[in-house]
PDB file of C-alpha atoms in Angstrom:
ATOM      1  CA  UNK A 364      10.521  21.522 -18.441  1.00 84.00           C
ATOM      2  CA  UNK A 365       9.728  18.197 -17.127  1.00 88.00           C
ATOM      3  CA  UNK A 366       8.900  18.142 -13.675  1.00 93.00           C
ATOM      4  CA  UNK A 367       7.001  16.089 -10.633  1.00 95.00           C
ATOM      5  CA  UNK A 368       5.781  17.832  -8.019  1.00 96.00           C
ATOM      6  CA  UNK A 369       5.112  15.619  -4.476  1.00 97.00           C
ATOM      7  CA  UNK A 370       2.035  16.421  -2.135  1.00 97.00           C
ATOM      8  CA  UNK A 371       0.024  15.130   0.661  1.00 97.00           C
ATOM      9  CA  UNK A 372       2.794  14.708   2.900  1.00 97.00           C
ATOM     10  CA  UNK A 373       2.813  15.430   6.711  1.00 98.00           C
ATOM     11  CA  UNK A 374       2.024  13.965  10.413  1.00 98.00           C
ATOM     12  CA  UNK A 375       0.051  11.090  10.702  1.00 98.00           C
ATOM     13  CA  UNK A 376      -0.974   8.976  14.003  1.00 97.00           C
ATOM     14  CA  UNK A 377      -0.321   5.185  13.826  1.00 97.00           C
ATOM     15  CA  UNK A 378      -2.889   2.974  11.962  1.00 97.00           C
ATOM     16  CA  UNK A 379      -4.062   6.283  10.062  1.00 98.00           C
ATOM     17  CA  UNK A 380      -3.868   7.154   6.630  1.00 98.00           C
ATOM     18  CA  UNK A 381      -2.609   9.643   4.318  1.00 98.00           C
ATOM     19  CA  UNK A 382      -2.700   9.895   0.369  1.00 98.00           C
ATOM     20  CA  UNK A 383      -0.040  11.225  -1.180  1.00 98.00           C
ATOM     21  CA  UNK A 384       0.121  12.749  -4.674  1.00 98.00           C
ATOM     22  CA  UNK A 385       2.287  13.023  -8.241  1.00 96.00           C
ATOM     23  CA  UNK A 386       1.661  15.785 -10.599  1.00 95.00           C
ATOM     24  CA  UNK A 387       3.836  15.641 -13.786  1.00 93.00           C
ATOM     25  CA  UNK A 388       4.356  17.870 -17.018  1.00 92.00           C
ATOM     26  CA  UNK A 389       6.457  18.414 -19.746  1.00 88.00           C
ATOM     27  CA  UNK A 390       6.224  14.746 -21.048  1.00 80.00           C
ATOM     28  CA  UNK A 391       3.508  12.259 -22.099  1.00 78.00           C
ATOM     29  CA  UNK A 392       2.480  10.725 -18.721  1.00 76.00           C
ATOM     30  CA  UNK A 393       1.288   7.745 -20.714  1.00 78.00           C
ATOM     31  CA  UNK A 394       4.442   6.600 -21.516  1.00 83.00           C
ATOM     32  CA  UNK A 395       5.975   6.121 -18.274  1.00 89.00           C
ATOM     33  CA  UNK A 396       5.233   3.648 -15.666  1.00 93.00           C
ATOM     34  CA  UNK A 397       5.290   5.441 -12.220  1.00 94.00           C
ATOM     35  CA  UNK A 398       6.817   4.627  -8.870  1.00 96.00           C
ATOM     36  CA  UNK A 399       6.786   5.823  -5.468  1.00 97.00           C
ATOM     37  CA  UNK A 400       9.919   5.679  -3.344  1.00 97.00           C
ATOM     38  CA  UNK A 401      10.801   5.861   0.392  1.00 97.00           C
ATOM     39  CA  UNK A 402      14.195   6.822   1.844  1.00 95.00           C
ATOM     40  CA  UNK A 403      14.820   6.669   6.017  1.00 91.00           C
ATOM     41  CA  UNK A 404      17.390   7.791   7.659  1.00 81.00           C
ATOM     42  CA  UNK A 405      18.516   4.284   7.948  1.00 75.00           C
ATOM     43  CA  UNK A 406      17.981   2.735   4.480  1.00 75.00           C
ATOM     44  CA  UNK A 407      18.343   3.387   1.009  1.00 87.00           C
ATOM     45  CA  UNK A 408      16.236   4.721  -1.244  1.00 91.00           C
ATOM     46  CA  UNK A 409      13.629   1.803  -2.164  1.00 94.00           C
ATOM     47  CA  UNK A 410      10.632   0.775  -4.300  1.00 95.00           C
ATOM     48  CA  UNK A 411       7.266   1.048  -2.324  1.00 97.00           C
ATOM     49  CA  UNK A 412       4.669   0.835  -5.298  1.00 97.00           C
ATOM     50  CA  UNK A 413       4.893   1.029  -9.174  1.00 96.00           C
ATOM     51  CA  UNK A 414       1.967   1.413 -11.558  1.00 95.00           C
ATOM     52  CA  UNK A 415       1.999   0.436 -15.370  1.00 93.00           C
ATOM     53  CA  UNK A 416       1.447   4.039 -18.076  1.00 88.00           C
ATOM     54  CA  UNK A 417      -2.557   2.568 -17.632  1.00 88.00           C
ATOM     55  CA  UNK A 418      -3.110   1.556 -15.025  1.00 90.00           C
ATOM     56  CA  UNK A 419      -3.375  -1.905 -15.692  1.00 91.00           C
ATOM     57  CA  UNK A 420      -0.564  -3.264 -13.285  1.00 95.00           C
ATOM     58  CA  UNK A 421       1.131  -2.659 -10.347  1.00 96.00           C
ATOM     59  CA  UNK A 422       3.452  -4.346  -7.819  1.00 96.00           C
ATOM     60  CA  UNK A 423       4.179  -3.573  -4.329  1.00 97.00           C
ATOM     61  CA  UNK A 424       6.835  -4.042  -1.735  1.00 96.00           C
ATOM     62  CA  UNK A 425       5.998  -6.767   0.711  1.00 97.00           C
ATOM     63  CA  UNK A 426       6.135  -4.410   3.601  1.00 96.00           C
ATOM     64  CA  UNK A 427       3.094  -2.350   2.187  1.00 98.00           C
ATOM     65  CA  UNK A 428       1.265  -5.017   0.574  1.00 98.00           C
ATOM     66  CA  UNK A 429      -2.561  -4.663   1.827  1.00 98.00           C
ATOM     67  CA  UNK A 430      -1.880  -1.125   3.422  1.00 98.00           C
ATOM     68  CA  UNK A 431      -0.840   0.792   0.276  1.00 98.00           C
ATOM     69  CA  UNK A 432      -2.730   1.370  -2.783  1.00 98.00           C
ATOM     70  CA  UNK A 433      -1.159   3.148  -6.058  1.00 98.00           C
ATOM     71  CA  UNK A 434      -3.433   5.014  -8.877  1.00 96.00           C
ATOM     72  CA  UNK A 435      -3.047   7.061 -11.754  1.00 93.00           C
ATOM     73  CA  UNK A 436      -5.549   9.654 -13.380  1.00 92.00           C
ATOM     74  CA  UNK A 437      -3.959   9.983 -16.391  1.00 86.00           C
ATOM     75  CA  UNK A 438      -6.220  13.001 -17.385  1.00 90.00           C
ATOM     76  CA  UNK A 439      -5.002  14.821 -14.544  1.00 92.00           C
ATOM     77  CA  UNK A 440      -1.104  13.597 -15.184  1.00 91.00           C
ATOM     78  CA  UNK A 441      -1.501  12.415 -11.656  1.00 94.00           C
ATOM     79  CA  UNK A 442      -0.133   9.408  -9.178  1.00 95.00           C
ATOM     80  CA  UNK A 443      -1.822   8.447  -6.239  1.00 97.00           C
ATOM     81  CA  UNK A 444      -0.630   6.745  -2.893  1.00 98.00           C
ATOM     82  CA  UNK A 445      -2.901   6.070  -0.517  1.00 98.00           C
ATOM     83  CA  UNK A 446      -1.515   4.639   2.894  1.00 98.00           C
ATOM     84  CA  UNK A 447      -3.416   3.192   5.722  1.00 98.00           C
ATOM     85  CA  UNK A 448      -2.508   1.233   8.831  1.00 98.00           C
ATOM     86  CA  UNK A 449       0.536   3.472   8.804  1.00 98.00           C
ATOM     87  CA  UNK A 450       3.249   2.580  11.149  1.00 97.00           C
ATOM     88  CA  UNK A 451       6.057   4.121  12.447  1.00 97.00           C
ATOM     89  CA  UNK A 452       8.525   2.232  10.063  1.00 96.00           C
ATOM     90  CA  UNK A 453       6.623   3.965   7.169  1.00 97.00           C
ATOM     91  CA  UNK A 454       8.403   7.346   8.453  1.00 96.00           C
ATOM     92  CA  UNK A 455      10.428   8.560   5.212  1.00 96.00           C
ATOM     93  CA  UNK A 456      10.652  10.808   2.544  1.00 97.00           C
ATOM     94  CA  UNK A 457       8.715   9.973  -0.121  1.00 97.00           C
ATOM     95  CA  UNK A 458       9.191  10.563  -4.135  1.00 97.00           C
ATOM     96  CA  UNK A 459       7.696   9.729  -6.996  1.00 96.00           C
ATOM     97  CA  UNK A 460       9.275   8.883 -10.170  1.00 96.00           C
ATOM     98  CA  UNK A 461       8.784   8.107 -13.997  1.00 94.00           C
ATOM     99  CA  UNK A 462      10.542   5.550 -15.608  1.00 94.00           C
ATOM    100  CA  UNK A 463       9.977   4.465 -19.914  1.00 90.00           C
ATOM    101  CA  UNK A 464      11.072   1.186 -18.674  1.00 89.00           C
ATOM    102  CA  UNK A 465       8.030  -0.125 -17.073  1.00 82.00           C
ATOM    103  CA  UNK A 466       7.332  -1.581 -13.976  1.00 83.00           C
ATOM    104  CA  UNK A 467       9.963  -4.444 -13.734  1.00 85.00           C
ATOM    105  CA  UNK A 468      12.514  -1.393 -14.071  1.00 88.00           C
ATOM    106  CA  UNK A 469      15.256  -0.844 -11.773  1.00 89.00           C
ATOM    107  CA  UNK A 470      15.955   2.408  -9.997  1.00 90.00           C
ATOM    108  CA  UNK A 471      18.584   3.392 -12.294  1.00 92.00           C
ATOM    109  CA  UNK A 472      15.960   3.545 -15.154  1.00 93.00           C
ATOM    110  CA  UNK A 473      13.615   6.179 -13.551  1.00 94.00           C
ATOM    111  CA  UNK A 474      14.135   9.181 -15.634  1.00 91.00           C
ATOM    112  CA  UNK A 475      12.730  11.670 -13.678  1.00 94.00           C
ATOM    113  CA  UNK A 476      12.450  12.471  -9.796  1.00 95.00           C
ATOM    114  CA  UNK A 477       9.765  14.580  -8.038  1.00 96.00           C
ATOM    115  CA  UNK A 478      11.638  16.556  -4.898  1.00 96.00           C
ATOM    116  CA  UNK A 479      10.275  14.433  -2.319  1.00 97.00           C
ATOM    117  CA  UNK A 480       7.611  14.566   0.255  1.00 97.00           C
ATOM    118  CA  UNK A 481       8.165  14.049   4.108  1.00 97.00           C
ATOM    119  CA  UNK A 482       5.643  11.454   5.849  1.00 98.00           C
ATOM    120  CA  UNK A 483       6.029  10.979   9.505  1.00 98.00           C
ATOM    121  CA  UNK A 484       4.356   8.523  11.364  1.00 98.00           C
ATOM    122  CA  UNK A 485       3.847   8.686  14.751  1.00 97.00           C
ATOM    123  CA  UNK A 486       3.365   6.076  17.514  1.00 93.00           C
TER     124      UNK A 486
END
């Protein structure tokens, strides 16, 4: 059964932090590039951070650029996102997801979805 599992999420002051994390099994974490995703009430679903099968490369959206950092333990079949300087606008639900495509991918090639993980940011 493949699955990813969301945690970390929760209630967080302005200009705190928070690190969220992606636990996957049932497939070769090393094969997939890994993304985190945000949807608010009032957007779409979007691309926050994406990280290479190693590690080796990632790309952010320009709203998070400086504030969020994403990481993989591969050994632990884990995804990191650690968020400071949080703001209210960062309020969402978060998920992760794997896609075989790599990190240029578009949404519609993430294969799997975690369930999601709800961050709220306070002001």
């Amino acid at each position: 059964q493949v699955q990813l599992v969301e945690s970390g999420g929760g209630s967080v002051q302005a200009v705190g932090a928070m690190r969220l994390a992606c636990a996957a099994s049932g497939f070769h974490v090393c094969s997939y590039a890994t993304g985190w995703f945000r949807h608010a009430s009032w957007l779409d679903r979007v691309l926050v951070a994406v990280v290479t099968w190693n590690g080796a490369y990632t790309r952010y959206a320009d709203s998070v650029k400086g504030r969020f950092t994403i990481f993989r333990d591969n050994a632990k079949s884990t995804v990191y996102l650690q968020m400071k300087s949080l703001n209210t606008e960062d309020t969402a639900v978060y998920f992760c997801a794997a896609s075989r495509a790599g990190i240029g991918a578009p949404r519609s090639s993430y294969d799997y979805w975690g369930q999601g993980t709800q961050v709220t940011v306070s002001s």
